[in-house]
Coordinates of C-alpha atoms in Angstrom, one line a residue:
X1 CA -66.1 64.6 -252.0
X2 CA -65.0 65.9 -255.4
X3 CA -61.4 65.8 -256.5
X4 CA -61.1 69.6 -256.1
X5 CA -62.5 69.3 -252.5
X6 CA -60.1 66.5 -251.7
X7 CA -57.1 68.5 -252.9
X8 CA -58.3 71.6 -251.0
X9 CA -58.7 69.6 -247.9
X10 CA -55.2 68.0 -248.3
X11 CA -53.6 71.4 -248.8
X12 CA -55.4 72.7 -245.7
X13 CA -54.6 69.6 -243.7
X14 CA -50.9 69.8 -244.6
X15 CA -50.7 73.4 -243.3
X16 CA -52.4 72.3 -240.1
X17 CA -50.1 69.4 -239.7
X18 CA -47.1 71.6 -240.1
X19 CA -48.5 74.0 -237.5
X20 CA -48.8 71.1 -235.0
X21 CA -45.2 70.2 -235.6
X22 CA -45.5 67.7 -238.4
X23 CA -43.1 69.7 -240.6
X24 CA -40.3 72.2 -240.3
X25 CA -41.6 75.3 -242.1
X26 CA -38.9 77.8 -241.2
X27 CA -35.4 77.8 -242.5
X28 CA -34.2 77.3 -239.0
X29 CA -37.4 75.8 -237.7
X30 CA -38.2 76.3 -234.0
X31 CA -34.5 75.8 -233.3
X32 CA -34.1 79.6 -234.0
X33 CA -36.5 81.3 -231.6
X34 CA -37.1 84.9 -231.3
X35 CA -38.0 85.8 -234.8
X36 CA -40.2 88.9 -234.7
X37 CA -42.5 90.7 -237.1
X38 CA -44.1 94.1 -236.9
X39 CA -47.6 94.6 -238.0
X40 CA -49.1 98.1 -238.5
X41 CA -52.8 98.7 -238.8
X42 CA -54.3 102.0 -239.8
X43 CA -58.0 102.1 -238.9
X44 CA -60.6 104.9 -239.1
X45 CA -59.6 106.6 -235.9
X46 CA -56.2 105.4 -234.9
X47 CA -53.0 103.7 -235.9
X48 CA -52.0 100.6 -234.0
X49 CA -48.8 98.5 -234.1
X50 CA -47.8 95.2 -232.6
X51 CA -44.6 93.1 -232.3
X52 CA -45.6 89.5 -233.1
X53 CA -43.4 86.3 -232.9
X54 CA -43.4 83.4 -235.3
X55 CA -46.1 81.6 -233.2
X56 CA -48.5 84.6 -233.7
X57 CA -48.2 85.8 -230.1
X58 CA -48.4 89.6 -229.5
X59 CA -45.4 90.7 -227.5
X60 CA -46.0 94.4 -227.5
X61 CA -48.9 96.8 -228.6
X62 CA -49.3 100.5 -229.1
X63 CA -51.9 102.8 -230.6
X64 CA -52.1 106.5 -231.5
X65 CA -55.1 108.5 -232.5
X66 CA -55.3 110.2 -236.0
X67 CA -57.2 113.2 -237.1
X68 CA -60.4 113.2 -239.2
X69 CA -62.1 116.2 -240.8
X70 CA -65.7 116.5 -242.0
X71 CA -65.9 119.8 -243.8
X72 CA -69.3 119.0 -245.2
X73 CA -71.9 116.4 -244.6
X74 CA -70.7 113.0 -246.1
X75 CA -67.2 114.5 -246.7
X76 CA -64.6 112.7 -244.6
X77 CA -60.9 113.5 -244.9
X78 CA -57.6 112.6 -243.4
X79 CA -53.9 113.5 -243.8
X80 CA -51.3 111.1 -245.1
X81 CA -48.6 113.0 -243.2
X82 CA -50.5 112.7 -239.9
X83 CA -51.0 109.0 -240.5
X84 CA -47.4 108.3 -241.3
X85 CA -46.3 110.3 -238.2
X86 CA -48.6 108.1 -236.1
X87 CA -47.1 105.0 -237.7
X88 CA -43.7 106.1 -236.6
X89 CA -44.8 106.7 -233.0
X90 CA -46.4 103.3 -232.5
X91 CA -43.7 101.4 -234.3
X92 CA -41.0 102.9 -232.1
X93 CA -43.0 102.0 -229.0
X94 CA -43.5 98.3 -229.8
X95 CA -39.8 97.7 -230.5
X96 CA -38.4 99.4 -227.4
X97 CA -36.0 97.2 -225.4
X98 CA -35.7 94.4 -227.9
X99 CA -32.9 93.2 -230.1
X100 CA -33.7 94.8 -233.4
X101 CA -31.7 92.2 -235.3
X102 CA -34.5 89.7 -234.5
X103 CA -37.0 91.7 -236.5
X104 CA -37.5 90.0 -239.8
X105 CA -40.3 91.7 -241.5
X106 CA -42.9 94.5 -241.6
X107 CA -46.5 94.4 -242.8
X108 CA -49.0 97.2 -243.3
X109 CA -52.8 97.2 -243.5
X110 CA -55.1 100.2 -243.7
X111 CA -58.6 101.3 -244.6
X112 CA -59.3 101.6 -248.3
X113 CA -59.1 105.3 -248.4
X114 CA -57.8 107.4 -251.4
X115 CA -54.5 109.2 -251.0
X116 CA -53.6 111.9 -253.5
X117 CA -50.1 113.1 -254.2
X118 CA -48.5 115.3 -256.9
X119 CA -45.7 114.3 -259.3
X120 CA -43.2 115.0 -256.5
X121 CA -45.1 112.9 -254.1
X122 CA -46.4 115.9 -252.1
X123 CA -49.9 116.0 -250.7
X124 CA -52.7 117.6 -252.8
X125 CA -56.0 119.0 -251.4
X126 CA -59.2 116.8 -251.8
X127 CA -61.4 119.7 -250.5
X128 CA -62.8 123.0 -251.8
X129 CA -60.8 124.9 -249.1
X130 CA -57.5 124.0 -250.8
X131 CA -56.0 122.5 -247.7
X132 CA -53.3 120.1 -249.1
X133 CA -52.7 118.7 -245.6
X134 CA -56.1 117.0 -246.0
X135 CA -55.2 114.8 -249.0
X136 CA -57.1 111.6 -248.2
X137 CA -60.8 110.9 -249.1
X138 CA -61.8 108.4 -246.4
X139 CA -63.4 105.0 -247.2
X140 CA -66.7 106.1 -245.6
X141 CA -66.9 109.3 -247.6
X142 CA -70.1 109.5 -249.7
X143 CA -69.5 112.7 -251.7
X144 CA -69.5 110.8 -255.0
X145 CA -73.2 109.8 -255.0
X146 CA -74.0 111.1 -258.5
X147 CA -70.8 109.7 -259.9
X148 CA -71.4 106.2 -258.7
X149 CA -75.0 106.3 -260.1
X150 CA -73.6 107.2 -263.5
X151 CA -71.0 104.5 -263.3
X152 CA -73.6 101.9 -262.4
X153 CA -75.8 103.1 -265.3
X154 CA -73.1 101.9 -267.7
X155 CA -73.8 98.3 -266.8
X156 CA -70.1 97.6 -267.7
X157 CA -68.9 94.0 -267.3
X158 CA -66.4 94.9 -264.5
X159 CA -69.4 95.6 -262.3
X160 CA -70.3 91.9 -262.1
X161 CA -67.2 91.5 -259.8
X162 CA -68.7 94.0 -257.3
X163 CA -72.0 92.3 -256.9
X164 CA -73.4 94.0 -259.9
X165 CA -73.4 97.5 -258.4
X166 CA -70.4 99.6 -257.5
X167 CA -70.3 101.1 -254.1
X168 CA -69.7 104.8 -253.4
X169 CA -67.0 103.7 -251.0
X170 CA -64.9 102.4 -253.9
X171 CA -62.2 104.5 -255.7
X172 CA -63.5 105.0 -259.3
X173 CA -66.4 107.3 -258.2
X174 CA -64.1 109.3 -255.9
X175 CA -61.6 109.8 -258.7
X176 CA -64.4 111.0 -261.0
X177 CA -65.6 113.4 -258.3
X178 CA -62.1 114.9 -258.1
X179 CA -61.9 115.4 -261.8
X180 CA -65.2 117.0 -262.0
X181 CA -64.9 119.2 -258.9
X182 CA -61.3 119.9 -258.2
X183 CA -59.8 120.0 -261.7
X184 CA -57.3 122.8 -261.2
X185 CA -56.3 122.4 -257.5
X186 CA -56.0 118.6 -257.5
X187 CA -56.7 116.6 -260.6
X188 CA -54.4 118.4 -263.1
X189 CA -51.5 118.4 -260.6
X190 CA -51.9 114.8 -259.4
X191 CA -49.1 112.3 -260.1
X192 CA -50.1 109.4 -257.9
X193 CA -53.4 108.1 -256.5
X194 CA -52.8 105.5 -253.8
X195 CA -55.0 103.3 -251.8
X196 CA -53.9 104.0 -248.2
X197 CA -52.3 100.6 -247.6
X198 CA -50.2 101.0 -250.8
X199 CA -49.2 104.5 -249.7
X200 CA -47.8 103.1 -246.5
X201 CA -45.7 100.4 -248.3
X202 CA -44.4 103.1 -250.8
X203 CA -43.5 105.3 -247.9
X204 CA -41.5 102.5 -246.3
X205 CA -39.8 101.2 -249.4
X206 CA -40.0 103.8 -252.2
X207 CA -41.6 101.2 -254.3
X208 CA -44.8 102.3 -256.1
X209 CA -46.1 98.8 -256.8
X210 CA -49.7 98.3 -255.7
X211 CA -51.1 95.4 -253.8
X212 CA -53.4 93.1 -255.7
X213 CA -55.7 93.2 -252.7
X214 CA -56.3 97.0 -253.0
X215 CA -56.6 97.2 -256.8
X216 CA -58.8 94.1 -257.2
X217 CA -61.2 95.0 -254.4
X218 CA -61.6 98.8 -254.8
X219 CA -60.2 99.8 -258.2
X220 CA -61.8 97.2 -260.7
X221 CA -58.4 95.6 -261.5
X222 CA -58.6 91.9 -262.6
X223 CA -56.0 89.5 -261.3
X224 CA -56.3 87.6 -264.6
X225 CA -56.8 90.4 -267.2
X226 CA -55.4 93.5 -265.6
X227 CA -57.0 96.9 -266.2
X228 CA -60.0 97.2 -268.5
X229 CA -59.4 100.2 -270.8
X230 CA -63.0 100.3 -271.9
X231 CA -64.3 100.8 -268.4
X232 CA -62.2 103.9 -267.7
X233 CA -62.9 105.4 -271.1
X234 CA -66.7 104.8 -270.6
X235 CA -66.8 106.6 -267.3
X236 CA -64.8 109.6 -268.4
X237 CA -61.4 108.7 -266.8
X238 CA -59.6 107.9 -270.0
X239 CA -56.6 109.9 -268.5
X240 CA -55.4 106.7 -266.8
X241 CA -55.4 104.7 -270.0
X242 CA -53.4 107.3 -271.8
X243 CA -50.6 107.3 -269.3
X244 CA -50.6 103.4 -269.0
X245 CA -52.1 103.6 -265.5
X246 CA -48.9 105.0 -264.0
X247 CA -50.9 107.2 -261.7
X248 CA -53.0 104.3 -260.2
X249 CA -50.6 101.4 -260.6
X250 CA -49.1 99.4 -263.5
X251 CA -47.0 97.1 -261.3
X252 CA -49.1 94.9 -259.1
X253 CA -47.9 92.3 -256.5
X254 CA -49.8 89.7 -254.3
X255 CA -50.1 90.5 -250.6
X256 CA -47.1 89.3 -248.6
X257 CA -44.5 89.6 -251.4
X258 CA -41.3 91.4 -250.4
X259 CA -41.0 94.9 -251.9
X260 CA -37.8 96.2 -253.5
X261 CA -34.8 96.2 -251.2
X262 CA -36.9 96.4 -248.0
X263 CA -37.1 99.3 -245.6
X264 CA -35.3 102.4 -246.8
X265 CA -32.7 104.1 -244.5
X266 CA -35.0 107.1 -244.2
X267 CA -38.1 105.1 -243.3
X268 CA -36.0 103.0 -240.9
X269 CA -35.0 106.1 -239.0
X270 CA -38.6 107.3 -238.9
X271 CA -40.0 104.0 -237.7
X272 CA -37.1 103.0 -235.4
X273 CA -36.5 99.7 -237.3
X274 CA -33.5 98.3 -239.0
X275 CA -32.9 99.4 -242.6
X276 CA -33.3 96.7 -245.2
X277 CA -35.8 94.4 -243.3
X278 CA -38.4 92.9 -245.6
X279 CA -41.6 95.0 -246.2
X280 CA -44.6 93.2 -247.6
X281 CA -47.1 94.2 -250.2
X282 CA -50.0 95.3 -248.1
X283 CA -53.7 94.4 -247.4
X284 CA -56.9 96.4 -246.7
X285 CA -57.5 96.3 -242.9
X286 CA -60.5 94.0 -243.0
X287 CA -58.6 91.5 -245.2
X288 CA -55.7 91.5 -242.7
X289 CA -58.2 90.6 -240.0
X290 CA -59.5 87.7 -242.2
X291 CA -55.9 86.6 -242.7
X292 CA -55.3 86.7 -239.0
X293 CA -58.4 84.7 -237.9
X294 CA -59.7 82.4 -240.6
X295 CA -56.8 79.9 -240.6
X296 CA -56.9 78.7 -237.0
X297 CA -56.9 75.1 -236.0
X298 CA -60.3 74.1 -234.5
X299 CA -59.7 70.4 -233.8
X300 CA -61.5 69.2 -230.7
X301 CA -63.8 72.2 -230.4
X302 CA -67.0 70.5 -231.6
X303 CA -67.4 72.7 -234.7
X304 CA -69.0 71.8 -238.0
X305 CA -66.0 73.3 -239.8
X306 CA -63.6 70.8 -238.3
X307 CA -62.2 68.6 -241.1
X308 CA -63.7 70.9 -243.7
X309 CA -62.0 73.2 -246.2
X310 CA -61.7 76.9 -245.3
X311 CA -64.7 77.5 -247.5
X312 CA -66.9 76.5 -244.5
X313 CA -65.7 79.6 -242.6
X314 CA -66.8 83.2 -242.7
X315 CA -64.5 85.8 -241.3
X316 CA -66.4 88.8 -239.9
X317 CA -64.2 91.8 -239.1
X318 CA -66.2 94.2 -236.9
X319 CA -65.1 97.7 -236.3
X320 CA -66.4 101.1 -237.4
X321 CA -67.9 99.1 -240.2
X322 CA -68.1 95.3 -240.7
X323 CA -66.7 93.1 -243.5
X324 CA -67.7 89.5 -244.1
X325 CA -65.1 87.4 -245.9
X326 CA -65.9 84.1 -247.5
X327 CA -63.4 82.1 -249.6
X328 CA -63.7 79.7 -252.5
X329 CA -60.5 77.8 -253.5
X330 CA -58.7 77.7 -256.8
X331 CA -55.6 75.8 -255.9
X332 CA -52.6 76.2 -258.3
X333 CA -51.0 73.2 -259.9
X334 CA -47.7 74.2 -258.3
X335 CA -49.2 74.1 -254.9
X336 CA -51.0 70.8 -255.7
X337 CA -47.7 69.3 -256.8
X338 CA -46.0 70.3 -253.6
X339 CA -48.8 68.6 -251.7
X340 CA -48.6 65.4 -253.7
X341 CA -44.9 65.2 -253.2
X342 CA -45.4 65.4 -249.5
X343 CA -46.3 62.7 -247.0
X344 CA -49.9 62.9 -248.3
X345 CA -48.7 61.6 -251.7
X346 CA -48.6 58.0 -250.6
X347 CA -52.3 58.0 -249.7
X348 CA -53.3 59.1 -253.3
X349 CA -53.4 56.5 -256.0
X350 CA -54.5 58.6 -258.9
X351 CA -52.5 60.8 -261.3
X352 CA -51.4 64.3 -260.2
X353 CA -54.4 66.5 -261.3
X354 CA -54.4 69.2 -263.8
X355 CA -55.2 72.9 -263.2
X356 CA -58.8 72.5 -264.5
X357 CA -59.4 69.5 -262.3
X358 CA -58.4 71.3 -259.1
X359 CA -59.9 74.7 -259.7
X360 CA -63.3 75.9 -258.7
X361 CA -65.5 78.3 -260.5
X362 CA -65.9 81.7 -258.8
X363 CA -69.2 82.4 -257.0
X364 CA -71.0 85.5 -258.0
X365 CA -73.3 86.8 -255.2
X366 CA -75.7 89.6 -256.1
X367 CA -75.0 92.7 -253.9
X368 CA -71.9 91.1 -252.4
X369 CA -68.4 92.3 -253.6
X370 CA -66.2 89.9 -255.6
X371 CA -65.4 87.3 -256.5
X372 CA -61.9 88.6 -256.1
X373 CA -59.0 86.2 -257.0
X374 CA -56.1 86.0 -254.5
X375 CA -57.3 89.3 -252.9
X376 CA -56.8 87.9 -249.3
X377 CA -55.6 84.3 -249.4
X378 CA -53.5 83.4 -252.5
X379 CA -55.2 81.0 -254.9
X380 CA -58.7 81.6 -253.4
X381 CA -61.6 83.5 -254.7
X382 CA -62.9 86.0 -252.1
X383 CA -66.5 87.2 -251.7
X384 CA -66.8 90.2 -249.4
X385 CA -70.0 91.3 -247.8
X386 CA -70.3 94.2 -245.4
X387 CA -72.2 96.8 -243.4
X388 CA -71.3 100.4 -243.8
X389 CA -71.7 101.3 -240.2
X390 CA -71.6 99.0 -237.2
X391 CA -69.4 100.3 -234.4
X392 CA -70.1 103.8 -235.6
X393 CA -73.8 103.1 -235.5
X394 CA -73.7 101.8 -231.9
X395 CA -71.9 104.9 -230.8
X396 CA -74.4 107.1 -232.7
X397 CA -77.4 105.5 -231.0
X398 CA -75.9 105.4 -227.5
X399 CA -74.2 108.8 -227.5
X400 CA -77.3 110.5 -229.0
X401 CA -79.6 109.3 -226.2
X402 CA -80.8 111.6 -223.4
X403 CA -79.5 109.2 -220.8
X404 CA -76.0 109.1 -222.1
X405 CA -74.5 111.6 -219.6
X406 CA -75.9 109.5 -216.8
X407 CA -74.4 106.4 -218.4
X408 CA -71.0 108.0 -218.7
X409 CA -71.0 109.1 -215.0
X410 CA -72.1 105.6 -213.8
X411 CA -69.6 103.8 -216.0
X412 CA -66.8 106.1 -214.9
X413 CA -67.6 105.5 -211.2
X414 CA -67.2 101.8 -211.8
X415 CA -64.1 102.3 -214.0
X416 CA -65.9 100.5 -216.8
X417 CA -66.4 101.4 -220.5
X418 CA -70.0 102.5 -221.3
X419 CA -70.6 99.3 -223.2
X420 CA -69.4 97.0 -220.3
X421 CA -71.7 99.0 -218.0
X422 CA -74.6 98.6 -220.5
X423 CA -74.1 94.9 -220.7
X424 CA -74.2 94.5 -217.0
X425 CA -77.3 96.8 -216.8
X426 CA -79.1 94.6 -219.3
X427 CA -78.4 91.6 -217.1
X428 CA -79.9 93.5 -214.2
X429 CA -83.2 94.3 -216.0
X430 CA -83.7 91.1 -217.9
X431 CA -85.1 89.3 -214.8
X432 CA -85.9 85.7 -215.6
X433 CA -86.0 86.0 -219.4
X434 CA -83.0 85.9 -221.8
X435 CA -81.4 89.3 -222.4
X436 CA -82.4 89.2 -226.1
X437 CA -86.1 89.1 -225.3
X438 CA -86.0 92.6 -223.9
X439 CA -86.5 93.9 -227.5
X440 CA -89.7 92.0 -228.2
X441 CA -91.4 95.3 -229.4
X442 CA -88.3 97.4 -230.3
X443 CA -86.8 96.8 -233.8
X444 CA -84.0 98.6 -235.7
X445 CA -83.0 98.6 -239.4
X446 CA -79.3 99.5 -239.3
X447 CA -78.6 101.2 -242.6
X448 CA -78.1 104.8 -241.3
X449 CA -75.3 105.1 -243.9
X450 CA -76.9 103.1 -246.7
X451 CA -76.7 99.4 -247.3
X452 CA -73.4 98.0 -248.5
X453 CA -74.6 94.4 -249.0
X454 CA -76.5 92.4 -250.0
X455 CA -79.0 95.1 -251.0
X456 CA -76.3 97.4 -252.3
X457 CA -78.5 100.5 -251.9
X458 CA -76.8 103.6 -250.5
X459 CA -80.2 105.4 -250.5
X460 CA -81.6 103.2 -247.6
X461 CA -82.0 104.9 -244.2
X462 CA -82.0 103.7 -240.7
X463 CA -85.3 102.8 -239.0
X464 CA -86.5 102.3 -235.4
X465 CA -89.9 101.1 -234.4
X466 CA -91.3 100.7 -230.9
X467 CA -90.1 103.9 -229.2
X468 CA -91.7 105.2 -226.0
X469 CA -91.7 108.5 -224.2
X470 CA -89.3 107.2 -221.5
X471 CA -85.6 108.2 -221.9
X472 CA -84.1 106.6 -218.8
X473 CA -81.1 104.3 -218.6
X474 CA -83.2 101.2 -219.1
X475 CA -84.5 102.7 -222.3
X476 CA -81.0 103.4 -223.5
X477 CA -79.8 99.9 -222.7
X478 CA -82.6 98.3 -224.6
X479 CA -82.1 100.6 -227.6
X480 CA -78.4 99.6 -227.5
X481 CA -79.4 95.9 -227.5
X482 CA -81.8 96.3 -230.4
X483 CA -79.0 98.1 -232.4
X484 CA -76.6 95.2 -231.7
X485 CA -79.3 92.7 -232.8
X486 CA -80.0 94.7 -236.0
X487 CA -76.3 94.4 -236.9
X488 CA -76.4 90.7 -236.3
X489 CA -79.5 90.4 -238.4
X490 CA -77.6 92.2 -241.2
X491 CA -74.9 89.6 -240.9
X492 CA -77.6 86.9 -241.2
X493 CA -78.9 88.5 -244.4
X494 CA -75.5 88.6 -245.9
X495 CA -74.9 84.9 -245.0
X496 CA -78.2 83.9 -246.6
X497 CA -77.3 85.7 -249.8
X498 CA -73.9 84.0 -249.9
X499 CA -75.4 80.5 -249.2
X500 CA -78.1 81.0 -251.8
X501 CA -75.3 81.7 -254.4
X502 CA -73.4 78.5 -253.5
X503 CA -71.3 79.2 -250.4
X504 CA -71.4 76.5 -247.6
X505 CA -70.8 78.5 -244.4
X506 CA -71.1 76.8 -241.0
X507 CA -68.9 78.8 -238.6
X508 CA -68.2 82.5 -238.0
X509 CA -64.7 83.7 -237.1
X510 CA -65.0 87.2 -235.5
X511 CA -62.3 89.8 -235.0
X512 CA -62.0 93.6 -234.7
X513 CA -63.0 95.9 -231.9
X514 CA -66.6 94.7 -231.6
X515 CA -65.5 91.1 -231.1
X516 CA -64.3 92.1 -227.7
X517 CA -67.9 92.9 -226.7
X518 CA -69.5 89.6 -225.3
X519 CA -73.0 90.8 -226.1
X520 CA -72.2 91.5 -229.7
X521 CA -70.6 88.1 -230.1
X522 CA -73.5 86.2 -228.4
X523 CA -76.1 88.0 -230.5
X524 CA -74.2 87.0 -233.7
X525 CA -74.2 83.4 -232.6
X526 CA -77.9 83.4 -231.5
X527 CA -79.2 85.3 -234.5
X528 CA -77.2 83.4 -237.2
X529 CA -77.6 80.1 -235.4
X530 CA -73.8 79.5 -236.0
X531 CA -71.0 79.1 -233.5
X532 CA -68.6 82.1 -233.3
X533 CA -64.8 81.5 -233.0
X534 CA -62.7 84.2 -231.4
X535 CA -58.9 84.3 -231.8
X536 CA -56.5 83.7 -228.9
X537 CA -55.0 87.0 -229.8
X538 CA -57.9 89.5 -229.9
X539 CA -55.9 91.8 -232.2
X540 CA -56.3 89.6 -235.2
X541 CA -55.9 92.4 -237.7
X542 CA -52.4 93.1 -236.4
X543 CA -51.6 89.4 -236.5
X544 CA -52.7 89.5 -240.1
X545 CA -50.4 92.4 -240.8
X546 CA -47.6 90.6 -239.1
X547 CA -48.3 87.5 -241.2
X548 CA -47.6 89.7 -244.3
X549 CA -44.2 90.6 -242.8
X550 CA -43.4 87.0 -242.0
X551 CA -44.1 86.0 -245.5
X552 CA -42.0 88.8 -247.0
X553 CA -39.1 87.7 -244.8
X554 CA -39.1 84.3 -246.3
X555 CA -39.6 82.6 -243.0
X556 CA -42.8 80.8 -244.4
X557 CA -43.2 79.2 -247.7
X558 CA -46.7 80.7 -248.3
X559 CA -49.4 82.9 -246.8
X560 CA -51.4 79.7 -246.1
X561 CA -48.6 78.2 -244.1
X562 CA -48.1 81.4 -242.0
X563 CA -51.8 81.6 -241.3
X564 CA -51.8 78.0 -240.1
X565 CA -48.9 78.6 -237.7
X566 CA -49.8 82.1 -236.5
X567 CA -53.6 81.9 -236.0
X568 CA -54.9 80.3 -232.8
X569 CA -58.4 79.8 -231.5
X570 CA -59.3 81.4 -228.2
X571 CA -62.9 81.2 -227.1
X572 CA -65.8 79.5 -229.0
X573 CA -69.3 80.9 -228.4
X574 CA -72.2 78.6 -229.3
X575 CA -75.7 79.8 -230.2
X576 CA -78.5 79.3 -227.7
X577 CA -80.7 77.2 -229.9
X578 CA -83.6 77.3 -227.4
X579 CA -84.1 81.0 -228.4
X580 CA -84.1 80.3 -232.2
X581 CA -87.9 80.8 -232.6
X582 CA -87.8 84.2 -231.0
X583 CA -85.0 85.4 -233.3
X584 CA -86.6 83.9 -236.3
X585 CA -89.7 86.1 -235.6
X586 CA -87.6 89.2 -235.1
X587 CA -85.8 88.5 -238.4
X588 CA -89.1 88.4 -240.1
X589 CA -89.8 91.9 -238.7
X590 CA -86.3 93.0 -239.7
X591 CA -87.0 92.1 -243.4
X592 CA -90.4 93.8 -243.2
X593 CA -88.8 97.0 -242.1
X594 CA -86.8 97.4 -245.3
X595 CA -89.8 96.2 -247.4
X596 CA -91.9 98.9 -245.8
X597 CA -89.2 101.6 -246.3
X598 CA -89.2 100.9 -250.0
X599 CA -93.0 101.1 -250.0
X600 CA -92.9 104.4 -248.3
X601 CA -90.4 105.7 -250.8
X602 CA -92.7 104.6 -253.7
X603 CA -95.7 106.3 -252.1
X604 CA -93.8 109.6 -251.8
X605 CA -92.7 109.4 -255.4
X606 CA -96.2 108.9 -256.6
X607 CA -98.7 111.6 -257.6

C-alpha cells in the first residue's frame, strides 16, 4: 500500500471509528439528542423533503409534484416560482408537531437545470412564447444541439474535464442558445443565471454565492484556477468575462459551507422554519445521493470494499436518469495533520507527509465527466458517468405497449404498482429458468435520448431487436425486463471505461427511485458481477441534503465525518455468479448493437 493509500485509509478509518462511538464528533456529542436537519430535494417531477436526525434516520417525509412544460420536441421547461412554492409545502409538512428549536440546519439539492432571472431577480422567459413563468431550461433539455457541436469543435482545454466532449445537458450550450435565440426577451434583460440548486440556496438566504459542485460539474469552473476567460470568449459568451462573471457566479463555496446569516425571515415564514438556522451551499441531486450512500460502514458484510478506501466504491443514483459517481482522493495536509494527531498517530513511525506525498493525480476517463475536484466529497476528485434516461426509458417502454391498459387494471386490482406487478408476473412465466434468461432473444440498446457516457454521443438512438407480433402481458413483461437489463449493461460499460482509466471499483452503492425495484437491483448485481449495497434509509438523496445542513450547522467537523455517522447499510444484494456466462453473452450482443447502429449511419451517409 502506498503512503497516499495508507493515509486515505487512515482518514476513512478514523471517520468510521467515530461513527461507531470511538470519538465524540458533535459539540455536545450524543448527550444532546434530538438535533434535526431538513433536507430538500428537487427532482425532475417532484419536490421532496425530509426531517433527519444526527444518526441519519428519516423522521418525516413529504413530496409535492411540480409542473413541466414541453412546448417543442426536446424543449423542457419549469418554473422557479412553482418549485419554490412546492419547497414551502413539503418543508412545512415535515416539521409539523416538532420543537422547531431543535432544527439545526437546512440543505438543498436539485437537478442541474438553468434558472434565468432579471436584474431584480424576477423570472425571464426561456421560450419563444414569452412566458416568463417558465424560466427554467431543464437538465434533460436538448434544444442546444448545434451550440454544443460548435463548442466541442473548439477542442478547448476545459473540455478535458468533461470527458473530452461537452454534453448538451450542461449550461454553456444552453446559455449560448439563449443568446442566439432569445436576445431581446431574455438575454439582454438577464441579471442572474443560476443552477437550480444555487437558486434555492439564494432564495433561502439572499446570498448569490454558487456551490462549487454546480459550477465545476456543469459550468466549466475549475476549483483550482477559477473561470477560464479564453473559453467563454472563444464560444461567443464574452459577456460573462466583461462583467467579472457576476451573472453566473464570482463567489464560489464548497458544498456544506454555511451561507451568510442563515435562513432569512421571509424565507423562514415561507418554509415554516426558524429564521437564522444554518443553510448550506447546495449540491446537484445525484451528488447528494452519492453523499448519502457512499460513506456507509460495511464491516461484516462480506464485501470486497471492506477495509478499502472509498475509491473502491461506485455510487449509482438511479432516477429519471442515472449518475455513476467514483471518487479518487486528494487529502489535504490539514486533514492529514488532524489524523496524525489522533489516536492513529502512535501507530505511524514516519514523518508527517507533505501535500505532494498524500495527493493522487486526477483520473481522466474518455467520455466520462470530470475529474472534478471537491465537487461531491471535499478533497476528492470525482468522475461522473451517467445515462440520460433510465426511469424515463422504462416508463416509455412500458406505457407505450399495447398491453399497458391491461397491466394498469390488474395492478390496481392487487393494489400494486405496475412495476411490482410486472416483477411478480415475470416470476410466474419464468418457469424453471432464472428470470433473466427470458430475454435470450430480445435485446435493447437504451440510448433513446443519446448517450451521456462513456460514448458521449447525443446522436445515438434506442434499438430493440427480437420483437414478435404478440402484444400480450407476457410480451410487455419481457420487454420491460430487457429494458432493465439494457440499463444495467450501460452501467457495466461505464464501469469498464472507468476501470480501464485507473479506477479500482469493486462494489456498487445504489440509491434513488429505481433502487427500490428489486429486479433493477438484482440485474445490476448479476450483469456487473458486483455486489450492490442499499442504504438503510431508501431516501439517500434526502439524507445527503440533510448532511449538508448538518455540516453547515457546525455539528460535524467535516462532510466526511457527517457521511460516516449518517450513512447506514441496509440490504446487500450479491450477484448470481452461476448466470455470469449468460450475461457475458448478452453483453457481447449489447456492444454489437451500437457497433451496428454506427455502421447503419455510415451506410446512409454514403453515396
